[in-house]
mmCIF file of C-alpha atoms and ligand atoms in Angstrom:
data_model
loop_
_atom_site.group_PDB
_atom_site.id
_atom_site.type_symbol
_atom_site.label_atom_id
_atom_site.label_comp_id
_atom_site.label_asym_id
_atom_site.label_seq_id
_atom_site.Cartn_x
_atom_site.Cartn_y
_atom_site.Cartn_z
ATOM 1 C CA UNK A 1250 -9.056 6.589 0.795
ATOM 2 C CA UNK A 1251 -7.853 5.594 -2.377
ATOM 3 C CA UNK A 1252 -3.811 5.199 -2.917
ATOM 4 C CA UNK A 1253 -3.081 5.432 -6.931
ATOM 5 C CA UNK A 1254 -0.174 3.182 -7.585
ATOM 6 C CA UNK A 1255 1.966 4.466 -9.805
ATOM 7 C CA UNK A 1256 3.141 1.327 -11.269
ATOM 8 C CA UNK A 1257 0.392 0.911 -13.482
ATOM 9 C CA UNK A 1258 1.423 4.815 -14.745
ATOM 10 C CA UNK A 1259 3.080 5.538 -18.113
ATOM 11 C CA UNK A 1260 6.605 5.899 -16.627
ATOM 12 C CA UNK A 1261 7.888 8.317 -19.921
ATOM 13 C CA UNK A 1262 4.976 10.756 -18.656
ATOM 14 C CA UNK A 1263 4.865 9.760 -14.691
ATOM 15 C CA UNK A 1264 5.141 13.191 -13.417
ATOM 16 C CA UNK A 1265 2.023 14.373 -15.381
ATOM 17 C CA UNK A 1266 0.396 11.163 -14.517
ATOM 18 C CA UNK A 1267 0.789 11.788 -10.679
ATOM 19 C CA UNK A 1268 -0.535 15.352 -11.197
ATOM 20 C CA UNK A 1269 -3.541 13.647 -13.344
ATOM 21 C CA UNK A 1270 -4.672 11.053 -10.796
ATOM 22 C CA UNK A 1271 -4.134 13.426 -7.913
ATOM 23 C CA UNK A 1272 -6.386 16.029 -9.672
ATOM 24 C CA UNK A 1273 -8.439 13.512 -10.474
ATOM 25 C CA UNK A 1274 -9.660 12.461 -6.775
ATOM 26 C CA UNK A 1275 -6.699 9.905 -5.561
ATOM 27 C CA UNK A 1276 -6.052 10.623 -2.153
ATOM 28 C CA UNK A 1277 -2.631 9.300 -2.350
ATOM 29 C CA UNK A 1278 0.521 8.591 -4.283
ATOM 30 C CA UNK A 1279 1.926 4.742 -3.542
ATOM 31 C CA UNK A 1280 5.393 4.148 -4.426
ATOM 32 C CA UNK A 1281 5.647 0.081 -5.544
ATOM 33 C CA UNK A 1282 9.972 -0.586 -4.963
ATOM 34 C CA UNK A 1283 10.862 -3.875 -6.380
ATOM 35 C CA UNK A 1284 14.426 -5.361 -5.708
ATOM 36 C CA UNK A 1285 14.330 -7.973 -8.736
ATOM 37 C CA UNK A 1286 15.164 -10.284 -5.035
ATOM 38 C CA UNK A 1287 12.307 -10.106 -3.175
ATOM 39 C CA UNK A 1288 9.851 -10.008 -6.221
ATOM 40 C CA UNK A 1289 10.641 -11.082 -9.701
ATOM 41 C CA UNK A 1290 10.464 -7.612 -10.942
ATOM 42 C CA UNK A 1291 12.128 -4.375 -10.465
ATOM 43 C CA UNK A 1292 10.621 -1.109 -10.433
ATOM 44 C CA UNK A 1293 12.257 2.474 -9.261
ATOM 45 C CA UNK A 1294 14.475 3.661 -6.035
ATOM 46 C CA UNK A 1295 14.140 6.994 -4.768
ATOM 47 C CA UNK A 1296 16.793 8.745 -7.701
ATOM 48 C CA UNK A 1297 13.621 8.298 -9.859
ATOM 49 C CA UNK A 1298 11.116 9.772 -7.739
ATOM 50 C CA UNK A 1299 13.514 12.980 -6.640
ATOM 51 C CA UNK A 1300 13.964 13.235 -10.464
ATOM 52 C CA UNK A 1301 10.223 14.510 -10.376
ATOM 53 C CA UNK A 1302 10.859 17.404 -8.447
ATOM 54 C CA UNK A 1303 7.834 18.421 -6.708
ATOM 55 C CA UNK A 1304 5.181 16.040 -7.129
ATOM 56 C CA UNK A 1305 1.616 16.013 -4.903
ATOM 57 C CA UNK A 1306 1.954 14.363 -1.163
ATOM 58 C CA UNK A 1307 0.960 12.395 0.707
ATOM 59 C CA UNK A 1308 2.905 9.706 -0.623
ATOM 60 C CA UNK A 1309 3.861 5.980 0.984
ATOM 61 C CA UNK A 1310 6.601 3.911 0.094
ATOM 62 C CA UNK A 1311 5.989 -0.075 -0.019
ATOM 63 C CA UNK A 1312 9.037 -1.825 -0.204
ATOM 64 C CA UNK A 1313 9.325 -4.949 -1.730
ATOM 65 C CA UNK A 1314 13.160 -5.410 -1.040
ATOM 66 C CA UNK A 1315 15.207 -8.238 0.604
ATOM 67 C CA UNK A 1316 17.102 -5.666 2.611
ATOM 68 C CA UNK A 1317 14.327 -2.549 3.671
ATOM 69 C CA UNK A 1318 16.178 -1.244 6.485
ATOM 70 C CA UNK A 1319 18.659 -0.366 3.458
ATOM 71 C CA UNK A 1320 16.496 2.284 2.066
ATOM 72 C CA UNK A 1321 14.278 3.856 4.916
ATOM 73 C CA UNK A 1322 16.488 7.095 5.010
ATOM 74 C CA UNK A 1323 16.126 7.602 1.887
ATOM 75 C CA UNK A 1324 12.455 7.433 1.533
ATOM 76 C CA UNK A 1325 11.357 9.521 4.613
ATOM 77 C CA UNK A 1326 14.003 12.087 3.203
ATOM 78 C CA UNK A 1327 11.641 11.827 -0.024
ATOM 79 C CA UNK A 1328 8.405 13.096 1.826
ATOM 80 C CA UNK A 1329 6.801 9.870 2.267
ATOM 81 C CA UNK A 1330 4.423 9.652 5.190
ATOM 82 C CA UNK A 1331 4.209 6.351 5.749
ATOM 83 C CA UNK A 1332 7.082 3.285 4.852
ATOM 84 C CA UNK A 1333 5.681 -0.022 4.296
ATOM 85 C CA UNK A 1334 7.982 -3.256 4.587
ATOM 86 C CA UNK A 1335 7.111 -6.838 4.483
ATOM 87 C CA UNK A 1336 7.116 -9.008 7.193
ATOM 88 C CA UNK A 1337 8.532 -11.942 5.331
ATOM 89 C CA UNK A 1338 11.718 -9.657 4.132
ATOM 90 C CA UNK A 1339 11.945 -8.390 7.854
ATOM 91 C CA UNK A 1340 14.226 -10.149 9.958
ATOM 92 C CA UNK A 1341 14.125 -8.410 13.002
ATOM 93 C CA UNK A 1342 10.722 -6.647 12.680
ATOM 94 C CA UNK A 1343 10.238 -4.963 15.786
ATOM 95 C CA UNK A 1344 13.525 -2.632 14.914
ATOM 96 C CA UNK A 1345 12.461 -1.687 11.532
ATOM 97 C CA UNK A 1346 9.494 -0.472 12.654
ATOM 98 C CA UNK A 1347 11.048 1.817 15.608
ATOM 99 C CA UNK A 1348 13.547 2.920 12.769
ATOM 100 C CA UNK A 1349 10.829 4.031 11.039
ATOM 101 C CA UNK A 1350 8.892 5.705 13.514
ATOM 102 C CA UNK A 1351 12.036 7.160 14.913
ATOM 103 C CA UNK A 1352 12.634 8.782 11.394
ATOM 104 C CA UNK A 1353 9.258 10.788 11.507
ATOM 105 C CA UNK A 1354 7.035 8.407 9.590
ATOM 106 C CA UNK A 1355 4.245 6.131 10.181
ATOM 107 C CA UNK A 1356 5.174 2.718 10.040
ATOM 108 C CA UNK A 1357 3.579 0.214 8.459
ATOM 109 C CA UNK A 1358 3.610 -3.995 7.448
ATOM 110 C CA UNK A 1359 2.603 -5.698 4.474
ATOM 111 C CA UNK A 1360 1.810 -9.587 4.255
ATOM 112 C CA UNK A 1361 2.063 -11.494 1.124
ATOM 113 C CA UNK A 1362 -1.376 -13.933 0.803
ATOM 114 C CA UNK A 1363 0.319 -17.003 1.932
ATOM 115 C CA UNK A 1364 1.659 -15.282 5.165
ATOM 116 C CA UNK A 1365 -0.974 -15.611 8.134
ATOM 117 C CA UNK A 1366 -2.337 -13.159 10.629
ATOM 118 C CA UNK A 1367 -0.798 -13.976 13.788
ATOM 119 C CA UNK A 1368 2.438 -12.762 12.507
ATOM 120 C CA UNK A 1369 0.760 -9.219 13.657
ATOM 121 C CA UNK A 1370 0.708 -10.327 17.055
ATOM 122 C CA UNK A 1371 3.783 -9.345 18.581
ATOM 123 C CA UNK A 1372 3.775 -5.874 16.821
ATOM 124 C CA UNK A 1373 0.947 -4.423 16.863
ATOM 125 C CA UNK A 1374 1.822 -1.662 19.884
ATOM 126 C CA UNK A 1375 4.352 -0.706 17.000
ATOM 127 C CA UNK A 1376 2.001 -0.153 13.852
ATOM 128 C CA UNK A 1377 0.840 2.627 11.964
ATOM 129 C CA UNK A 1378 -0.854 0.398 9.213
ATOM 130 C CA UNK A 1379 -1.529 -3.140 7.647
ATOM 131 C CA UNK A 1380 -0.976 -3.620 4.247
ATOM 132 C CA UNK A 1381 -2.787 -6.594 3.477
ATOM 133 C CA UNK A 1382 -1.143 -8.431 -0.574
ATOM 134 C CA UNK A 1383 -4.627 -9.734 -2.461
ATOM 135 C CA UNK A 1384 -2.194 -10.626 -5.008
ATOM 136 C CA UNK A 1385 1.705 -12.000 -5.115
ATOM 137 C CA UNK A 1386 3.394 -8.828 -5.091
ATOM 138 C CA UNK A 1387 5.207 -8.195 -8.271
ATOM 139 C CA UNK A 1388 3.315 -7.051 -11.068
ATOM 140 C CA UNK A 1389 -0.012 -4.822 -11.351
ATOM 141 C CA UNK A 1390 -2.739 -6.032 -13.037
ATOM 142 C CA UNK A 1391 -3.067 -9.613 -11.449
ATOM 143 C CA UNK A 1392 -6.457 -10.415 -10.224
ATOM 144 C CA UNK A 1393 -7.601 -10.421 -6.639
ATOM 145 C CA UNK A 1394 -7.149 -13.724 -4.270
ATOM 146 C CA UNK A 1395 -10.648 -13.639 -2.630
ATOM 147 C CA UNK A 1396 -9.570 -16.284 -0.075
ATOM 148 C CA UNK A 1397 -7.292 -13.873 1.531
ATOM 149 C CA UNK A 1398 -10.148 -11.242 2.639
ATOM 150 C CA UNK A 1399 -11.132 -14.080 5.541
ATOM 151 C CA UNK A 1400 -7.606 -12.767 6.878
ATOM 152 C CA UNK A 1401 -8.614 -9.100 6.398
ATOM 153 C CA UNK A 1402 -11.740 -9.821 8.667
ATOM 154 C CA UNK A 1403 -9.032 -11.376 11.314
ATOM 155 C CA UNK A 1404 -7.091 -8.483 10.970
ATOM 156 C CA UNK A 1405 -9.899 -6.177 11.175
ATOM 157 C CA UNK A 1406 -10.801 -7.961 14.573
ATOM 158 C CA UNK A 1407 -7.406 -7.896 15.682
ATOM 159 C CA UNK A 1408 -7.063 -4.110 15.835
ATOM 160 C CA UNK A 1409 -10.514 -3.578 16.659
ATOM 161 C CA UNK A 1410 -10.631 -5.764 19.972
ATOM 162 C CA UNK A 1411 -7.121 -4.616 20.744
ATOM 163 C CA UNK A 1412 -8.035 -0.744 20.017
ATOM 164 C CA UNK A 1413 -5.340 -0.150 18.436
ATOM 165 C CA UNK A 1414 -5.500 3.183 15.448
ATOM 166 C CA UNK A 1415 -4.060 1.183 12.699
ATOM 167 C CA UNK A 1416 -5.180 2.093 9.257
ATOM 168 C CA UNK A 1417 -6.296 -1.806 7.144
ATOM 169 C CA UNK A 1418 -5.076 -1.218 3.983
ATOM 170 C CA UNK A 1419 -5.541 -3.718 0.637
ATOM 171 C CA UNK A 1420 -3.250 -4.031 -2.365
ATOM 172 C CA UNK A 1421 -4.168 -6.056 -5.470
ATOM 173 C CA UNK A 1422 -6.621 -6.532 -7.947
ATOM 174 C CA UNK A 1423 -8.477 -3.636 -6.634
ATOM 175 C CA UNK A 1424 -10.882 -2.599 -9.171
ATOM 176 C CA UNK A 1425 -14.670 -0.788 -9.522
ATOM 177 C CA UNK A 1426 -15.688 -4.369 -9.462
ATOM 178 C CA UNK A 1427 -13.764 -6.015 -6.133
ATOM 179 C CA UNK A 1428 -13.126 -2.873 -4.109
ATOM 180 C CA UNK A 1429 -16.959 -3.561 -2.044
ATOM 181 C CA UNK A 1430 -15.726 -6.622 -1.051
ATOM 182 C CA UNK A 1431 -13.036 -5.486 0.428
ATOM 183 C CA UNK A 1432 -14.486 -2.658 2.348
ATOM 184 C CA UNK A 1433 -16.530 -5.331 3.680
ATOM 185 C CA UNK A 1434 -13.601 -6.926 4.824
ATOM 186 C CA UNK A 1435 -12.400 -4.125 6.837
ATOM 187 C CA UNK A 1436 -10.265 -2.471 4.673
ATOM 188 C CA UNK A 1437 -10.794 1.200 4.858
ATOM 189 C CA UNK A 1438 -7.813 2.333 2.561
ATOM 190 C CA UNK A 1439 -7.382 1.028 -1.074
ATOM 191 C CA UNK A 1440 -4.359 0.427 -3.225
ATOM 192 C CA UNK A 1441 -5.264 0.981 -7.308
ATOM 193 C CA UNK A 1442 -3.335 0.562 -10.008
ATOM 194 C CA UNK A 1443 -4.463 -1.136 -13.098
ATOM 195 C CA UNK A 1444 -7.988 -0.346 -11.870
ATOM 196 C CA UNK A 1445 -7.468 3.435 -12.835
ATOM 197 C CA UNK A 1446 -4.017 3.850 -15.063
ATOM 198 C CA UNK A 1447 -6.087 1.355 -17.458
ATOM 199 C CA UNK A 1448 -9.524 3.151 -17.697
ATOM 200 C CA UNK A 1449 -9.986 5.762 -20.098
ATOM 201 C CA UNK A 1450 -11.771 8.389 -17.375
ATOM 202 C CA UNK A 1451 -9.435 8.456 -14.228
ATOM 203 C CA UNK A 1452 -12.010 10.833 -12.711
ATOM 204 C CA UNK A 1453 -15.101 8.697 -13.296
ATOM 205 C CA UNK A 1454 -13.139 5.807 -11.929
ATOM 206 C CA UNK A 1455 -11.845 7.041 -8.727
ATOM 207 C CA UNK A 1456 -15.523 8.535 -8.077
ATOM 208 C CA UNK A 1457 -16.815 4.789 -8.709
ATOM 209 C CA UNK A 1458 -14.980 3.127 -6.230
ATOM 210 C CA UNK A 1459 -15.089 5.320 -3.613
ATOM 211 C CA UNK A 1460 -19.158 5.499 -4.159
ATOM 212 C CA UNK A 1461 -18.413 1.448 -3.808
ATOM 213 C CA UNK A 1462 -16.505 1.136 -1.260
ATOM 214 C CA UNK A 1463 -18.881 4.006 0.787
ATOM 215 C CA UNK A 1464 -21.818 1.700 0.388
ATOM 216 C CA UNK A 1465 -20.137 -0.429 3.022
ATOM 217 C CA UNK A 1466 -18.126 1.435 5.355
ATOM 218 C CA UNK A 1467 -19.026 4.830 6.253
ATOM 219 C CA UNK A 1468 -15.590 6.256 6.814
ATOM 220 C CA UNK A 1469 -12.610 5.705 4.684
ATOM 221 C CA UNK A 1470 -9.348 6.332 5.965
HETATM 222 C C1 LIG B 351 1.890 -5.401 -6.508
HETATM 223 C C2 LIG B 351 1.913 -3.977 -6.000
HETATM 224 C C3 LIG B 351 0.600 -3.304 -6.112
HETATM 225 C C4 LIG B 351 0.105 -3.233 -7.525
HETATM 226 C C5 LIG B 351 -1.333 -2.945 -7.565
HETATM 227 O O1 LIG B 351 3.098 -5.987 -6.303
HETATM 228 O O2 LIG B 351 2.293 -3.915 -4.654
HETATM 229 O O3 LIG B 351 0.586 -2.031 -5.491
HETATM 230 O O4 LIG B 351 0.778 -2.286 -8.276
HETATM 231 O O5 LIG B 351 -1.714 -3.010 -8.889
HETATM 232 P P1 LIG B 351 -3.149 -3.489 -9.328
HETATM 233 O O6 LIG B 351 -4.113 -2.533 -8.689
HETATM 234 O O7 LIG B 351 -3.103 -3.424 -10.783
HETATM 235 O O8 LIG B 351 -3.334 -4.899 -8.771
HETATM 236 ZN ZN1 LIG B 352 1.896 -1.932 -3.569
#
């Protein structure tokens, strides 16, 4: 599946640009909340996206705040399927996670590239999805860290000898050009920004790297 962050979007048109990229094949809307604290940038809250009125679904949140367990009301109140929140912003994990799942939503982790598998470990009973950071988080546009897809294969292993149902997802620097390599990682669902917002033919794009990322797993979730 592809998952069209909407931080690459032209914010002054951002409703019409959901609309476009849904219409245009994304599979999903991903919500990029920056804190200005966790990451050195700061994005939009959930004011901004209720501003839109209705706007396509599904939609996932990924929260790149110091203080997540802050805002999960608000965004399962927003219609977003699945919350994201990092592990290194997560002080007691295990509870965020429940919180999530206890408000109706899938729960899900993200790992910045410096941050190591086995983190996982002691939550993976409580997981929805992986969100695996190719880049620092921060900014869209940044080019893909290839050394971190040797921990997508451990994480692929991870919930495939544990048989668990958690969804491998990758986020950064995901373009026509990287996305095979990380489908041959493991990752079955794919974060774009830059990769579409900046091409000229969102269409042709999105058609591209799913054809790409096809060619090496069969199923994309
Ligand atoms: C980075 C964000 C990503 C980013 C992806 O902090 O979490 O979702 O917007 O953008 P591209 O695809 O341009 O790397
Ligand atoms: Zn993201």
């Amino acid at each position: 599946m592809i998952s069209a962050s909407i931080l690459s979007a032209d914010f002054s048109r951002l409703k019409e640009e959901i609309l476009n990229v849904i219409g245009a094949g994304a599979d999903r809307i991903h919500l990029d909340v920056m804190d200005g604290h966790f990451v050195p940038n700061l994005t939009f809250g959930p004011p901004v996206i209720r501003s839109l009125g209705e706007i396509p679904r599904p939609m996932d949140a990924h929260l790149m705040v110091s203080n997540p367990e802050a805002y999960l009301g608000a965004f399962a109140e927003l219609g977003c399927d699945v919350i994201t929140v990092h592990v290194e912003a997560a002080g007691h994990l295990h509870k965020l996670l429940t919180e999530i799942r206890d408000l109706g939503c899938k729960a899900g982790v993200s790992l910045n590239p410096a941050t190591p598998a086995v983190q996982l470990e002691p939550v993976l009973p409580f997981l929805d999805e992986i969100l695996v950071m190719t880049v620092n988080p921060g900014f869209g546009g940044q080019a893909m860290i290839p050394e971190v897809l040797d921990k997508m294969r451990k994480i692929r292993r991870m919930i495939d000898d544990g048989g668990y149902e958690i969804v491998l997802e990758v986020d950064g620097g995901i373009k026509v050009e990287t996305i095979a390599s990380a489908a041959e990682a493991g990752a079955t669902r794919f974060v774009v920004g830059s990769g579409i917002f900046e091409s000229s033919d969102y269409k042709a794009t999105i058609a591209a790297l799913k054809e790409k990322a096809l060619l090496t797993r069969a199923t994309l979730v």
